[in-house]
Short mmCIF file of C-alpha atoms in Angstrom, two decimals:
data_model
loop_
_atom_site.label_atom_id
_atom_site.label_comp_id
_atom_site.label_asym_id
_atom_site.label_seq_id
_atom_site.Cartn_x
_atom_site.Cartn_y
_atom_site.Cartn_z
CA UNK A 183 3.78 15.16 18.27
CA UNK A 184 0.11 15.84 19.74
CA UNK A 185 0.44 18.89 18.21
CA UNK A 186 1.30 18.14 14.97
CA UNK A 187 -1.44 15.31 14.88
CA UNK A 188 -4.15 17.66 15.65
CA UNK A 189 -2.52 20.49 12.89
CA UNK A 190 -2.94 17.22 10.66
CA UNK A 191 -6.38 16.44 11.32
CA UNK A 192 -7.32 20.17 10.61
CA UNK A 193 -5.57 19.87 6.76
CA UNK A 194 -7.65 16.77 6.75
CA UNK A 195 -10.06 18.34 6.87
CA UNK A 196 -10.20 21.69 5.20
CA UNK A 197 -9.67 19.13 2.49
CA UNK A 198 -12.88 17.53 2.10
CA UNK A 199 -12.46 14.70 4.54
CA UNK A 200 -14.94 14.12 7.55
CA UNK A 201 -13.50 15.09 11.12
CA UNK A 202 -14.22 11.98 13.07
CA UNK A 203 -12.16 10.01 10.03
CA UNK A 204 -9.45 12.72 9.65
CA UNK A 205 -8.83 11.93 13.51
CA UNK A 206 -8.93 7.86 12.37
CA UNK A 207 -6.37 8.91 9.95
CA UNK A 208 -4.22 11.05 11.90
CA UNK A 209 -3.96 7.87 14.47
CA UNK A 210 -2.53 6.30 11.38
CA UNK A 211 -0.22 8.80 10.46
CA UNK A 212 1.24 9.34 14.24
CA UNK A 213 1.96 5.17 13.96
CA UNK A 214 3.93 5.59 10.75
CA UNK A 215 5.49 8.65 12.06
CA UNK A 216 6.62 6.72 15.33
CA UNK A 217 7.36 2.87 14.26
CA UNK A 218 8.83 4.02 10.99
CA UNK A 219 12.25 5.23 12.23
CA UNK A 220 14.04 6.10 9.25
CA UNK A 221 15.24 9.29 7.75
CA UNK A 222 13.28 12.38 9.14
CA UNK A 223 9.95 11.51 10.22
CA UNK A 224 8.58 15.21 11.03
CA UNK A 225 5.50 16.33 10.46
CA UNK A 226 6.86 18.28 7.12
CA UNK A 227 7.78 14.91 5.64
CA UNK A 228 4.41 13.39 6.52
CA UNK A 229 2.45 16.24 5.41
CA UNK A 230 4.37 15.93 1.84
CA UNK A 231 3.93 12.16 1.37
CA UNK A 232 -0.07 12.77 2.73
CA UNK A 233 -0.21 15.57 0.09
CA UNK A 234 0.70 12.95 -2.78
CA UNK A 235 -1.45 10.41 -1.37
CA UNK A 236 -4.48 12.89 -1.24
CA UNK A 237 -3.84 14.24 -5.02
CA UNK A 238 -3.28 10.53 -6.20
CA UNK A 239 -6.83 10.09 -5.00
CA UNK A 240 -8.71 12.97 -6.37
CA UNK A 241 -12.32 11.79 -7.07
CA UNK A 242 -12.96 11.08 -10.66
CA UNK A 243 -16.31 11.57 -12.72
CA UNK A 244 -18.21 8.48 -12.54
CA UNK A 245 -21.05 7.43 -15.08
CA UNK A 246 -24.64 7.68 -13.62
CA UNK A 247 -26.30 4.64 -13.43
CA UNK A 248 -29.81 4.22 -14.92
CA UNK A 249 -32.21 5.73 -12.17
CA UNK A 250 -34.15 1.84 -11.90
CA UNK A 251 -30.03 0.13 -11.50
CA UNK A 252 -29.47 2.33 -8.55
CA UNK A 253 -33.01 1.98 -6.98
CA UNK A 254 -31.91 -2.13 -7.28
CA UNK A 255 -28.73 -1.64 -5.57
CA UNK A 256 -29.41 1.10 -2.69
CA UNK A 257 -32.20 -1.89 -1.77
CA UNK A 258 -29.14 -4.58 -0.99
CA UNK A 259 -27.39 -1.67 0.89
CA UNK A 260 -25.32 0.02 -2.08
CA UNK A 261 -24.52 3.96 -1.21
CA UNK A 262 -23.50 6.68 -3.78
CA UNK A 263 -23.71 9.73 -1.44
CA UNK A 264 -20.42 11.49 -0.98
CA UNK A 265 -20.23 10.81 2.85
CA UNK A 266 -20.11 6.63 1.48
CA UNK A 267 -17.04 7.83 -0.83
CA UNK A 268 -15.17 9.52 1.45
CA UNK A 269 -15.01 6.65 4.02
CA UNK A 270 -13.57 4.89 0.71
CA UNK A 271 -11.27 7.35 0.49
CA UNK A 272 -10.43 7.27 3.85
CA UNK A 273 -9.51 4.08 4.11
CA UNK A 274 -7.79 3.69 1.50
CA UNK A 275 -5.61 6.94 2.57
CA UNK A 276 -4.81 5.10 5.91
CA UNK A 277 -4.16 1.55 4.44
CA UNK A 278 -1.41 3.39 1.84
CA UNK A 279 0.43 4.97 5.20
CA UNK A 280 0.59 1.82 6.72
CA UNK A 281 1.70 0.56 3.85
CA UNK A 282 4.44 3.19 3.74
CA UNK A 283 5.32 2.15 7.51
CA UNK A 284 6.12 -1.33 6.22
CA UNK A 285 8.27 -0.21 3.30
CA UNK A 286 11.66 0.70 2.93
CA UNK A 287 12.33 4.09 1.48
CA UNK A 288 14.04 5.11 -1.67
CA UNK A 289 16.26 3.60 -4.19
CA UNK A 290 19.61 4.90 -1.36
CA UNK A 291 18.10 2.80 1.14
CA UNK A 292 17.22 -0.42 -0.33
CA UNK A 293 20.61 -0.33 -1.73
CA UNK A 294 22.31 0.38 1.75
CA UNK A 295 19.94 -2.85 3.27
CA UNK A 296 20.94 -5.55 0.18
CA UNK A 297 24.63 -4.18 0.19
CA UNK A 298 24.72 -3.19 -3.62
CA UNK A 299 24.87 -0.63 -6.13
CA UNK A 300 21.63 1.76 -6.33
CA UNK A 301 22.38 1.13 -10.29
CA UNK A 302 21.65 -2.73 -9.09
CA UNK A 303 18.19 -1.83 -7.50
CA UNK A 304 17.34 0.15 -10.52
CA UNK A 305 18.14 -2.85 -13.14
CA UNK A 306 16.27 -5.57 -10.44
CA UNK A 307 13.46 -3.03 -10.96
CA UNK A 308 13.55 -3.27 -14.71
CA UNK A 309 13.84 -6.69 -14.42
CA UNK A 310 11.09 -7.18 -12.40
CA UNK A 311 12.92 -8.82 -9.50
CA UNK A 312 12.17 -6.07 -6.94
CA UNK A 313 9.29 -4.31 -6.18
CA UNK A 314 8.52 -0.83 -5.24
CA UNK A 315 5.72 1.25 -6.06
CA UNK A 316 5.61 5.36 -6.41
CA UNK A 317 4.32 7.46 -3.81
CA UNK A 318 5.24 11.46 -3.80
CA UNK A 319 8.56 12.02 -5.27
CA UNK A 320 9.85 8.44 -3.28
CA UNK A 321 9.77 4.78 -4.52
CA UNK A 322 9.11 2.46 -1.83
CA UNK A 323 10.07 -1.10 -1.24
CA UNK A 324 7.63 -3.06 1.20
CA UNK A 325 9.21 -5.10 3.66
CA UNK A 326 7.56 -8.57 2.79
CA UNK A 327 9.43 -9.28 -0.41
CA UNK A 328 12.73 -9.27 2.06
CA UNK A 329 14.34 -12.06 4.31
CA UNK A 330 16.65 -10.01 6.64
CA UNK A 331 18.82 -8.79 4.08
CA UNK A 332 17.86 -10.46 0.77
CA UNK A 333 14.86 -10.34 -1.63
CA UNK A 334 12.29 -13.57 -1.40
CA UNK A 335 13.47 -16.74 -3.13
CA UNK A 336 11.47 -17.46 -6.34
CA UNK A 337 10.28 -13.54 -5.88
CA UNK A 338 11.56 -12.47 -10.01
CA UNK A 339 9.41 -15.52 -10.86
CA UNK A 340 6.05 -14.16 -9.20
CA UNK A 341 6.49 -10.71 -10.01
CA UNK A 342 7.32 -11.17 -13.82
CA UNK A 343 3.71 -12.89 -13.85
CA UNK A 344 1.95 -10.56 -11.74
CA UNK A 345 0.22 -7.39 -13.70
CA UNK A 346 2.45 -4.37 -13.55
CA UNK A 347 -1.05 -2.28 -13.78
CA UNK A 348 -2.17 -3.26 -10.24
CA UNK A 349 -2.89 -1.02 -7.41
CA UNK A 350 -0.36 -1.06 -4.85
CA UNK A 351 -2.69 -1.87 -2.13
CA UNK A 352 -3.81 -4.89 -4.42
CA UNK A 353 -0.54 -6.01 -4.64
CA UNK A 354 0.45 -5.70 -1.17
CA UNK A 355 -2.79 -7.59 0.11
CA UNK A 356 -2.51 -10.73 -2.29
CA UNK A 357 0.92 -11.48 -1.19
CA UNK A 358 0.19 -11.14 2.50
CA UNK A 359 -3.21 -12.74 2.45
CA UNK A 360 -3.42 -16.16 2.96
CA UNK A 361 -5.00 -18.17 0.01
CA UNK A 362 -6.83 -21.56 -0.13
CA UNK A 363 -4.83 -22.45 -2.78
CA UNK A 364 -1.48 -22.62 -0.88
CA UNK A 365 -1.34 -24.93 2.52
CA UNK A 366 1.48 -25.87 4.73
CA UNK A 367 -0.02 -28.54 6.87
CA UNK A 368 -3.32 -28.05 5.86
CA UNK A 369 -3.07 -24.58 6.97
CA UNK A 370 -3.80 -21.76 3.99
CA UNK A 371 -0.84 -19.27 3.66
CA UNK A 372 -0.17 -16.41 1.91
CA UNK A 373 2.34 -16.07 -1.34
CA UNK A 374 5.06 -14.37 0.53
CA UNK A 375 4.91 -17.06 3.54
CA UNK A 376 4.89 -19.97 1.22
CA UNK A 377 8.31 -18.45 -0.83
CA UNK A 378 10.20 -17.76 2.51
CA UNK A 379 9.29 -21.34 3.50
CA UNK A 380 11.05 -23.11 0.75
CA UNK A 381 7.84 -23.47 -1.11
CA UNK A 382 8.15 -24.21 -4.89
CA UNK A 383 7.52 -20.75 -6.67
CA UNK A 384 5.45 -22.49 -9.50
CA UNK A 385 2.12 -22.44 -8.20
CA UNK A 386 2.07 -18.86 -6.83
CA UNK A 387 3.44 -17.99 -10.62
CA UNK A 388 0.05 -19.48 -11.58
CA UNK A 389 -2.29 -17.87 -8.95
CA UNK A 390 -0.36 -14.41 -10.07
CA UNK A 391 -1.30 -14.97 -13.92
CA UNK A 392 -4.86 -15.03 -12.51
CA UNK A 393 -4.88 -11.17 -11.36
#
């Protein structure tokens, strides 16, 4: 494993990353590869999933801002250098692998855990009563919209309102997150812990129409 950690950090880096955050990332990557336990978790699988993370995230052409814009936001801390975008990048890299480490994987697999017909995860997908997002050639199911071996109650309801354009880091984060807008005992919650309490899917249907 050390070995194929530090043969990761080097790809890292030959492609365009920083060292001291391709080792960050490679920490990452080692976790997935060790709490994931499913399916082959060599370092040929990671370095195929990292590879469709990494072209997913190619840097884009970005409009120049007017030189006198930029002077006012580099003066409340703002960076545009390419060392500040590659920390972006960076992170985001790592928080998609973790994400991956929470997920279940494939279309076979989430089958297998609800005890149905893949053809039944593909029409909940249409339907809007699953969620997965894309990630190489894999779709992936993150744990938190399951209770043991069933989906969320009230989850069809949340997702049908929630924008099918979002990020899946953006979706992943507002129904973990707690939010001031949903208590239990005067204690804020997130989406996915006020549906697996009982809670009354309504409300969350309206924070989701806000996104």
């Amino acid at each position: 494993m050390a070995h194929d950690m530090r043969e990761l950090e080097e790809w890292l880096t030959e492609r365009g990353l920083p060292a001291s955050e391709a080792v960050d990332f490679a920490d990452v990557v080692e976790r997935l590869v060790i709490t994931a336990e499913r399916g082959r978790s060599d370092a040929v699988r990671v370095r195929a999933l990292l590879e469709a993370v990494v072209q997913g995230s190619a840097p884009t052409a970005r409009p120049a801002l007017p030189v006198a814009e930029r002077a006012i936001w580099e003066s409340i801390g703002a960076r545009f250098d390419d060392d500040a975008v590659d920390r972006v990048r960076v992170r985001r890299l790592a928080a998609l692998a973790e994400l991956v480490a929470r997920s279940v994987p494939g279309v076979p697999a989430m089958a297998e855990r609800l005890g149905v017909d893949r053809s039944r995860i593909s029409q909940r997908l249409s339907e809007r009563s699953l969620y997965a997002f894309a990630l190489g050639s894999e779709r992936w199911f993150p744990e938190w919209q399951l209770v043991g071996d069933r989906p969320l109650s009230g989850l069809k309801e949340v997702l049908v309102a929630v924008p099918a354009a979002l990020h899946p880091l953006t979706v992943d984060h507002w129904f973990t997150r707690p939010s001031v807008d949903l208590e239990i005992g005067d204690e804020a919650v997130s989406p996915v812990d006020w549906l697996a309490t009982g809670g009354d899917p309504a409300p969350v249907v309206a924070l989701a129409a806000d996104l």
